[in-house]
Coordinates of C-alpha atoms in Angstrom, one line a residue:
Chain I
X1 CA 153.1 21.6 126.2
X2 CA 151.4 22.2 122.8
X3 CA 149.4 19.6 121.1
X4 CA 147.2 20.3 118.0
X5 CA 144.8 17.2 117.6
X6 CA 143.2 16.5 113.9
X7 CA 142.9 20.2 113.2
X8 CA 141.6 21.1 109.8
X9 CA 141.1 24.2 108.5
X10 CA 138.8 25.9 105.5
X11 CA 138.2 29.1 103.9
X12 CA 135.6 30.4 101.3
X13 CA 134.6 26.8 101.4
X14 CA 138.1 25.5 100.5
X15 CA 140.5 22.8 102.1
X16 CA 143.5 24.6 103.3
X17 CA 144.5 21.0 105.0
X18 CA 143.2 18.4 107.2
X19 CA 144.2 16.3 110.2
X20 CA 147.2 18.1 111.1
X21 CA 148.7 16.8 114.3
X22 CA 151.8 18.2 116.4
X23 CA 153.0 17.9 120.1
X24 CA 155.7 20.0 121.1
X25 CA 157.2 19.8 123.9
X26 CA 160.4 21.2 126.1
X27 CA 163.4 21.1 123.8
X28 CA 161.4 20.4 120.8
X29 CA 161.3 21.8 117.1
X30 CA 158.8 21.2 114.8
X31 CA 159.4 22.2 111.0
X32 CA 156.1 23.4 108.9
X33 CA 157.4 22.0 105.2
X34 CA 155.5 22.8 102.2
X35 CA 155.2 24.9 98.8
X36 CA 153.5 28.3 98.7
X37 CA 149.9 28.4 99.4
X38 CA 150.1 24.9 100.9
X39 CA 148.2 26.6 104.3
X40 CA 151.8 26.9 106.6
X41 CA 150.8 30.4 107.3
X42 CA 147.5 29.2 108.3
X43 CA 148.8 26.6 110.1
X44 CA 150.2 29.1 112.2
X45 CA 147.8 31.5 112.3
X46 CA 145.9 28.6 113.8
X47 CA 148.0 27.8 116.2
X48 CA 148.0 31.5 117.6
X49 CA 144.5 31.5 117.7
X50 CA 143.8 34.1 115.1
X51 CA 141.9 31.7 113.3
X52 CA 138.9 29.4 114.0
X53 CA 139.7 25.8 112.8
X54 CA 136.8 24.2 111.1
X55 CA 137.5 20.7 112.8
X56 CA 139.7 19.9 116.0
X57 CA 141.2 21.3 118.5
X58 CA 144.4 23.2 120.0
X59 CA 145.8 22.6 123.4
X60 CA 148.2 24.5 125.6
X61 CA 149.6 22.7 129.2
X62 CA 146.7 20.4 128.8
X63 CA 143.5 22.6 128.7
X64 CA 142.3 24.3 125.5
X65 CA 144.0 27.0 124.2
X66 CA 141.1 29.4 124.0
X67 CA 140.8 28.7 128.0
X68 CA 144.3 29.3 128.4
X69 CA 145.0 32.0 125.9
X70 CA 147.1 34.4 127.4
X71 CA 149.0 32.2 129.3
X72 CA 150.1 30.7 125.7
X73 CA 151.1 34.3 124.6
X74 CA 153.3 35.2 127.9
X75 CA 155.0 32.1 126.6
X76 CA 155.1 32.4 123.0
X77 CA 157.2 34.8 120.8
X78 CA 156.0 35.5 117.4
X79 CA 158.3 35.9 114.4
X80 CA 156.2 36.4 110.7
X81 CA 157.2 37.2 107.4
X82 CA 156.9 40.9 108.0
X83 CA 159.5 43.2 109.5
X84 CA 158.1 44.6 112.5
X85 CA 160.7 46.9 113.6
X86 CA 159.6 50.3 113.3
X87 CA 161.5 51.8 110.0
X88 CA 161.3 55.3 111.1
X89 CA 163.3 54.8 114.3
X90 CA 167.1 54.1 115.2
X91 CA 168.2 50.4 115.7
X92 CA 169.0 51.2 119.4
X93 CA 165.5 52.9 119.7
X94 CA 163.7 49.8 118.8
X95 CA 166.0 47.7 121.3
X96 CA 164.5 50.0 123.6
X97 CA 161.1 49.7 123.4
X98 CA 161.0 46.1 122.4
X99 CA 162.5 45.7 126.2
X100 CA 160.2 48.4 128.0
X101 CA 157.6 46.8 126.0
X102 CA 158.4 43.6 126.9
X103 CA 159.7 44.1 130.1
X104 CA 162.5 42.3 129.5
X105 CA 165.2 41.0 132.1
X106 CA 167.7 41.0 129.2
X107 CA 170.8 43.1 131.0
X108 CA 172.6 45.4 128.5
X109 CA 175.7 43.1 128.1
X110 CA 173.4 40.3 126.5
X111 CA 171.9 42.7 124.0
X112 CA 175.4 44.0 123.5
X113 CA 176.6 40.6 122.3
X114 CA 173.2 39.6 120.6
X115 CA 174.0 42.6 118.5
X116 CA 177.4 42.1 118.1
X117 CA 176.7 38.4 117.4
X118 CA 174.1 39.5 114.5
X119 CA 176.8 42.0 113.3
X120 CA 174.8 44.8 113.9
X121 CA 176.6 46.5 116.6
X122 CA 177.9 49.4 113.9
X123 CA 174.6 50.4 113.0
X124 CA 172.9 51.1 115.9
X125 CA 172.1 54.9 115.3
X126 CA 170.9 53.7 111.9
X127 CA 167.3 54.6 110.7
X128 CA 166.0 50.5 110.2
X129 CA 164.1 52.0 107.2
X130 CA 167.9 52.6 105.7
X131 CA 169.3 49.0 106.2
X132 CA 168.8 46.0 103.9
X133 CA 166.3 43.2 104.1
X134 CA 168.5 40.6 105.5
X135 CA 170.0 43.2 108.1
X136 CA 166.4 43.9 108.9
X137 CA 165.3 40.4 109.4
X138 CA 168.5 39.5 112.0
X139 CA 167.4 42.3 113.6
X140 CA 163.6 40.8 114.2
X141 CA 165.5 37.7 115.3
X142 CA 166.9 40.4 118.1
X143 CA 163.4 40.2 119.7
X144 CA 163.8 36.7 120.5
X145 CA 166.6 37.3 122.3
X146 CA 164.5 40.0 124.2
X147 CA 161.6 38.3 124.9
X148 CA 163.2 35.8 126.4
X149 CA 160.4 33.4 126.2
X150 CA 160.5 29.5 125.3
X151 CA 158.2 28.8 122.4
X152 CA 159.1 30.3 119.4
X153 CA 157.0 30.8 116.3
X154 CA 158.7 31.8 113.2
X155 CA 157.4 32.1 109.6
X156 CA 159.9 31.5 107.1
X157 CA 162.8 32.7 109.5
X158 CA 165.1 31.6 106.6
X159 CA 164.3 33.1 104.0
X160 CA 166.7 36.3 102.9
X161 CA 169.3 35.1 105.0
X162 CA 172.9 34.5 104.0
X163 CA 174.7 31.1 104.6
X164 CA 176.4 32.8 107.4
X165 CA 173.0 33.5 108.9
X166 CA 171.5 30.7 108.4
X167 CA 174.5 29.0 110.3
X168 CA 174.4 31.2 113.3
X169 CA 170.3 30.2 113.3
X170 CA 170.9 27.0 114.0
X171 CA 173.1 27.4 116.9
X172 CA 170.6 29.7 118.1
X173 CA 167.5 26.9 117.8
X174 CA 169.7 24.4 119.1
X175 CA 171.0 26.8 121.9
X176 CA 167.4 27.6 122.9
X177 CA 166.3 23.6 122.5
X178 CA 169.1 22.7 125.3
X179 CA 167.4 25.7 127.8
X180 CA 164.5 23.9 127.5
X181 CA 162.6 26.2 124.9
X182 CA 160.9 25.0 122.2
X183 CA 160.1 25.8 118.2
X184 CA 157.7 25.8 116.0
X185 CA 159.1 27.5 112.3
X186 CA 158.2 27.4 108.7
X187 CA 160.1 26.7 105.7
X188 CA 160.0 25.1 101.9
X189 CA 163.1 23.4 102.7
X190 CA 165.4 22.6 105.6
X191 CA 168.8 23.7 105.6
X192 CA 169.9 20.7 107.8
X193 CA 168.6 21.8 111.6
X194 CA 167.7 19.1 113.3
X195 CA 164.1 19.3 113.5
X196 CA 162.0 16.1 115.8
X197 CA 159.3 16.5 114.1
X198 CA 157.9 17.5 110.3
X199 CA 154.6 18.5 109.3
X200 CA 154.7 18.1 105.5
X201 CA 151.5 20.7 104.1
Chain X
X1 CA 151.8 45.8 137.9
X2 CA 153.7 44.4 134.3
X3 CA 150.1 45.0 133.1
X4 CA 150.3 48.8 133.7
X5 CA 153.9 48.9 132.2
X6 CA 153.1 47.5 129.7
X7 CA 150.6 50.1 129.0
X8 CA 153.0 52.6 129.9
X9 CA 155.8 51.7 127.7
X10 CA 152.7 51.5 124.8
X11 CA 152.1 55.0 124.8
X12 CA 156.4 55.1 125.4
X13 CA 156.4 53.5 122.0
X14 CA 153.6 55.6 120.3
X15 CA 155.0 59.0 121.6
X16 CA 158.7 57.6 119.9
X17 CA 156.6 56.9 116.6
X18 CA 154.8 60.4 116.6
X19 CA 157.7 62.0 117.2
X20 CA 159.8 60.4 114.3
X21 CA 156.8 61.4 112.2
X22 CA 156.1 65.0 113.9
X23 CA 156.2 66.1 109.8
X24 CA 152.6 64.1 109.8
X25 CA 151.6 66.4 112.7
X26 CA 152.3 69.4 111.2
X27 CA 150.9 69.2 108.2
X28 CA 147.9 68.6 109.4
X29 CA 148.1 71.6 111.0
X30 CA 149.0 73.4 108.2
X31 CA 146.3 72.3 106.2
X32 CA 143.8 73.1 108.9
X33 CA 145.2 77.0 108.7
X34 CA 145.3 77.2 104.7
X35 CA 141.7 76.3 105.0
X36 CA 140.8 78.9 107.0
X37 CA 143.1 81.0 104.9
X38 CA 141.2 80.4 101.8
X39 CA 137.9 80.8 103.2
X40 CA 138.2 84.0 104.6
X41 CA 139.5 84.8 101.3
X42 CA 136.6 83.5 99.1
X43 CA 133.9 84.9 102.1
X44 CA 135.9 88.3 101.7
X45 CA 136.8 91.2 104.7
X46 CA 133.2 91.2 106.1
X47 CA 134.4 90.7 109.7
X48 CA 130.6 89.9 110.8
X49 CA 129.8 87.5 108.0
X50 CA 133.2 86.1 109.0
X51 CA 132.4 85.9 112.8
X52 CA 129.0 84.3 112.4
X53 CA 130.1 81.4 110.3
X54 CA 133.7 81.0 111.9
X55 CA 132.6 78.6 114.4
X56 CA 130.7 76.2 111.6
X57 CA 134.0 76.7 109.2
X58 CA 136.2 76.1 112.3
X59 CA 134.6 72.6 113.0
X60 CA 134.1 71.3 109.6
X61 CA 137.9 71.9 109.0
X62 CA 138.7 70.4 112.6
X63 CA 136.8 67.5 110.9
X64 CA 138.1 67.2 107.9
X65 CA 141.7 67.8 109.0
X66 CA 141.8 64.7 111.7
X67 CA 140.3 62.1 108.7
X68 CA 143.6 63.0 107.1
X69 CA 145.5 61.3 109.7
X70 CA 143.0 58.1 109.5
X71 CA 144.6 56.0 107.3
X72 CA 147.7 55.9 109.9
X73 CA 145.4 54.6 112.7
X74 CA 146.2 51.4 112.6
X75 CA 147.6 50.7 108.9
X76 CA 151.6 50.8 110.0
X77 CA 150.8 48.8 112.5
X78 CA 148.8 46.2 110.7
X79 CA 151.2 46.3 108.0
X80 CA 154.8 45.9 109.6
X81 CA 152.9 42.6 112.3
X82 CA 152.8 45.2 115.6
X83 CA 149.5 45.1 116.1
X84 CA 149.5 41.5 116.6
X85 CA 152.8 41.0 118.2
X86 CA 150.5 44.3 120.9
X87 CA 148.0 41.8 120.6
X88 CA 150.3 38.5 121.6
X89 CA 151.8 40.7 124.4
X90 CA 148.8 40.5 126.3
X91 CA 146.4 42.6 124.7
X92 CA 143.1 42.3 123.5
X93 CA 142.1 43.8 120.6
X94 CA 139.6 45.8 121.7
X95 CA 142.1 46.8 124.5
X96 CA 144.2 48.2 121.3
X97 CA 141.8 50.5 120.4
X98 CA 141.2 51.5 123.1
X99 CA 144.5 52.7 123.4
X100 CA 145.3 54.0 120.5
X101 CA 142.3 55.8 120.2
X102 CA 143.6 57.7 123.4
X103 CA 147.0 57.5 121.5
X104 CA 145.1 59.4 118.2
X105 CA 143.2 62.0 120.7
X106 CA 146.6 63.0 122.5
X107 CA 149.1 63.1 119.3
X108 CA 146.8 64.2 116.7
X109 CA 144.0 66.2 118.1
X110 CA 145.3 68.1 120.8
X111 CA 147.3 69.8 118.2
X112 CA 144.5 71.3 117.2
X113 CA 143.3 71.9 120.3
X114 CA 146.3 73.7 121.0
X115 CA 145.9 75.7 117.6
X116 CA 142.1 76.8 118.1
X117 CA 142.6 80.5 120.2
X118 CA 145.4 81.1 116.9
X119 CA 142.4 79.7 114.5
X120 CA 139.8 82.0 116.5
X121 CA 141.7 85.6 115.9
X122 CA 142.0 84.6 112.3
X123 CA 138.1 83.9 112.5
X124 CA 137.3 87.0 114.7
X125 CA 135.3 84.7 117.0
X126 CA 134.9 86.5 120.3
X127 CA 137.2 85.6 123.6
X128 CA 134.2 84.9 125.5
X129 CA 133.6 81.9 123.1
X130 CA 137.1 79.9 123.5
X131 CA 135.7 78.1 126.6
X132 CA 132.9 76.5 124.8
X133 CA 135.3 75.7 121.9
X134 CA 137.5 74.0 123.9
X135 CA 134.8 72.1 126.0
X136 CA 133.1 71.2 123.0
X137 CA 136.2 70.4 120.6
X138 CA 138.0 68.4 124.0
X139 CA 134.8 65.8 124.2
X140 CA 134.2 66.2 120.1
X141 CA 137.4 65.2 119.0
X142 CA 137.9 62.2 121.5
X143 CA 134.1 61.1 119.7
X144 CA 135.9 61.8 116.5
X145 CA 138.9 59.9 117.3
X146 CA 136.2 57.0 118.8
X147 CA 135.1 57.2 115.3
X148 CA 138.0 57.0 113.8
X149 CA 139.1 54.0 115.1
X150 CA 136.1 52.2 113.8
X151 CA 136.2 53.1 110.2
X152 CA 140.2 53.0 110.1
X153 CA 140.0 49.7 111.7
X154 CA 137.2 48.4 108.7
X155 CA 139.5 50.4 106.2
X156 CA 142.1 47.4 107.2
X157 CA 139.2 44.8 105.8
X158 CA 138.8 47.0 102.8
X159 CA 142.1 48.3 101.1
X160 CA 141.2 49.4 98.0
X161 CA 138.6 52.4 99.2
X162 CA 140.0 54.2 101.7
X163 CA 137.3 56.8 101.5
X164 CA 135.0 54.7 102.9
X165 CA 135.9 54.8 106.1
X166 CA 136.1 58.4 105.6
X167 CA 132.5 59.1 104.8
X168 CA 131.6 56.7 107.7
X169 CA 133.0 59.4 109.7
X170 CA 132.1 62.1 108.3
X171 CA 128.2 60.6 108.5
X172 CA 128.4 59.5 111.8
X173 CA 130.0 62.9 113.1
X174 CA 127.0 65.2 111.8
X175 CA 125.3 64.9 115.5
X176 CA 128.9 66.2 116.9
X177 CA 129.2 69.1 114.7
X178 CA 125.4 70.2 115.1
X179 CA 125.6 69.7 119.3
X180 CA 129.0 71.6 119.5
X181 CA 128.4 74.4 117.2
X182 CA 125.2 74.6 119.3
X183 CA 126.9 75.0 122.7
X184 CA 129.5 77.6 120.9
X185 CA 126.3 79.9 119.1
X186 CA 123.4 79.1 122.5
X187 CA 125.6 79.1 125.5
X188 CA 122.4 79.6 127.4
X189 CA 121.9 76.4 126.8
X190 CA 125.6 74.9 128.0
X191 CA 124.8 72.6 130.8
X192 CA 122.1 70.8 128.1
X193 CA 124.3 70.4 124.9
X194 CA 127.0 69.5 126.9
X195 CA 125.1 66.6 128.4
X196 CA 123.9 65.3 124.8
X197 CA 127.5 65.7 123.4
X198 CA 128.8 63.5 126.7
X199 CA 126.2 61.2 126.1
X200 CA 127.1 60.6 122.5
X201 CA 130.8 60.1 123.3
X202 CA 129.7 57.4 125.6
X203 CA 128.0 55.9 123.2
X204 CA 130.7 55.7 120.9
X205 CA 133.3 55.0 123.7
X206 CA 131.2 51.8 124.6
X207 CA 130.8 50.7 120.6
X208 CA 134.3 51.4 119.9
X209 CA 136.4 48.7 121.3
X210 CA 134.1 46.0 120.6
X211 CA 133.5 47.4 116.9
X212 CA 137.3 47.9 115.9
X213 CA 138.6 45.1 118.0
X214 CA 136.2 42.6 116.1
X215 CA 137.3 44.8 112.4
X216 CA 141.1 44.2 113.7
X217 CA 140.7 40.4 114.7
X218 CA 138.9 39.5 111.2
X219 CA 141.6 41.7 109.4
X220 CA 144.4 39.8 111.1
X221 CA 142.3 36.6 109.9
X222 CA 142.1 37.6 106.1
X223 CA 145.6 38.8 106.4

């Protein structure tokens, strides 16, 4: 599905990396490994076209990606290191955009357990800006569930979690991986999920 | 049809956001009538003297009052990821500012839209006058908010002077103010100004998706 072929990258006339290949396909996860500034982020950036390699090229079902750009994105769903649920509103009122915005075919009994699953079924007429940073971050995992698409790209989805967390992560990559989906995520180290392939940066 | 819904439930999500921050909104407002407050006091009870400059002070402060709510343009959104989880949902960047420069016209300037026949008895500017205000504010501030978008969206490349983007507005708006003070003091000249003042929001309607979206894209980039 996704194949990045000798892709190298530089800014202000400085190597970020070089050669980088990946091929992800159906069922797939990929792990990004390296210390900070090692160019994951970029890596990713990259691979969501927000950035202009400086050598090779990115592909998506076989054409370029540039040529089949939003094809890519009604497939992809984007997780970075920022919290983008909105802080002034309640956790139930950014369930409900997310799946107006997304049009999502979620039902209401799927979000129900998602949210009960994430232990965050008490909170839901909570302000998000009023919960803590791991809470915020499980809900952001939430919008997977919404979005309901099969490529997932996560930056640093680990980080901030709890071991409990981090458990129920890896059923949920491995859960997606047997529907077919596939994943693409970020870390310094892996907390043993079974990745098929690693791209050390 | 998802491509329209998706717009729909855009402007769902921005009215939600407005709303949770309706505080923003009013103090805008507010600031916009202590201005007027404290120029009528420092002009003094002279209705004339108050009358003939009231439509200048009414637009410089309309001015002045919607760059306060600039630096919220885009800089939640570019902050907390939306803007590019907007932009992986199928929309381009110069798409999203489009939008939200519709969004900034409908949540932060009709306000004062809304507020100008309260703003006019405080300014003693004749009745007769409110219907080249509001013809002239109603294309002005959507040229403003056109504006707006641009230097909000090159405040994103350039955090540390915020007030740049502010004098690129306030430069760039000089045309607006002297056309639509013009239709309000020459109405014999209406169907003219009018069609210069149309003509400039054109202008600035065409420039402003391709200028922000490229300032968004390369602020997403540097990110």
């Amino acid at each position: 599905m996704l194949i990045v072929k000798d892709l190298s990258i530089e800014r202000l006339d400085k190597k970020i990396f070089e050669n980088i290949n990946l091929s992800l396909s159906a069922g797939n996860i990929t792990i990004l490994k390296g210390k900070n500034g090692s160019g994951k982020t970029t890596l990713i950036k990259a691979i969501l076209n927000l950035l202009e390699p400086s050598f090779g090229s990115i592909y998506w079902k076989g054409k370029l990606l540039k040529k089949n750009l939003y094809d890519f994105y009604n497939h992809v769903t984007y997780i970075g290191d920022t919290t983008s649920s909105l802080r002034k509103l309640t956790i139930r009122d950014n369930v409900n955009i997310w799946k107006k915005f997304f049009i999502s075919k979620i039902n209401e009994a799927q979000i129900e357990t998602a949210l009960k699953t994430l232990k965050l079924d008490n909170y839901l007429d909570k302000k998000v800006g009023t919960l803590s940073f791991g809470e915020t971050k499980k809900l952001e995992f939430l919008r997977l569930i919404i979005e309901n698409k099969n490529v997932w790209i996560l930056d640093e989805p680990l980080s901030n979690l709890d071991e409990d967390s981090i458990e129920l992560m890896k059923q949920t990559f491995e859960d997606h991986c047997s529907k077919e989906g596939s994943i693409i995520f970020s870390s310094h180290q892996n907390p043993g999920i079974y990745v098929t392939e690693e791209i050390q940066l | 049809m998802n491509f329209l819904n998706k717009i729909i439930f855009f402007y769902y999500r921005e009215y939600k956001l407005n709303m949770s921050g309706v505080q923003d909104i009013l103090t805008n407002i507010i600031f916009f009538f202590i201005s007027i407050f404290i120029f009528i006091f420092s002009i003094g009870p002279d209705k004339e003297t108050i009358s003939i400059i009231g439509v200048g002070i009414l637009w410089t402060l309309l001015l002045l009052s919607s760059t306060l709510s600039l630096r919220k343009f885009y800089q939640d959104d570019f902050e907390n990821g939306n803007l590019l989880i907007i932009h992986l949902n199928g929309f381009s960047f110069g798409f999203i500012a489009i939008l939200k420069t519709f969004s900034h016209f409908v949540f932060v300037q009709v306000p004062f839209l809304l507020s100008i026949p309260i703003a006019c008895i405080l300014l003693n500017i004749a009745n007769d006058k409110l219907f080249y205000l509001f013809a002239s504010f109603g294309i002005g501030s959507l040229i403003l908010s056109c504006l707006g978008s641009i230097s909000s969206s090159m405040n994103l490349m350039n955090q540390r002077n915020f007030l740049l983007g502010s004098v690129v507005v306030m430069i760039f708006s000089v045309p607006v103010i002297i056309f639509s003070v013009g239709i309000i003091n020459m109405q014999e000249s209406f169907n003219s100004l009018i069609n210069i003042l149309f003509g400039i929001l054109l202008i600035v309607f065409a420039i402003n998706p391709w200028a922000s979206g490229l300032c968004l894209k390369l602020s997403l980039e540097n990110n």
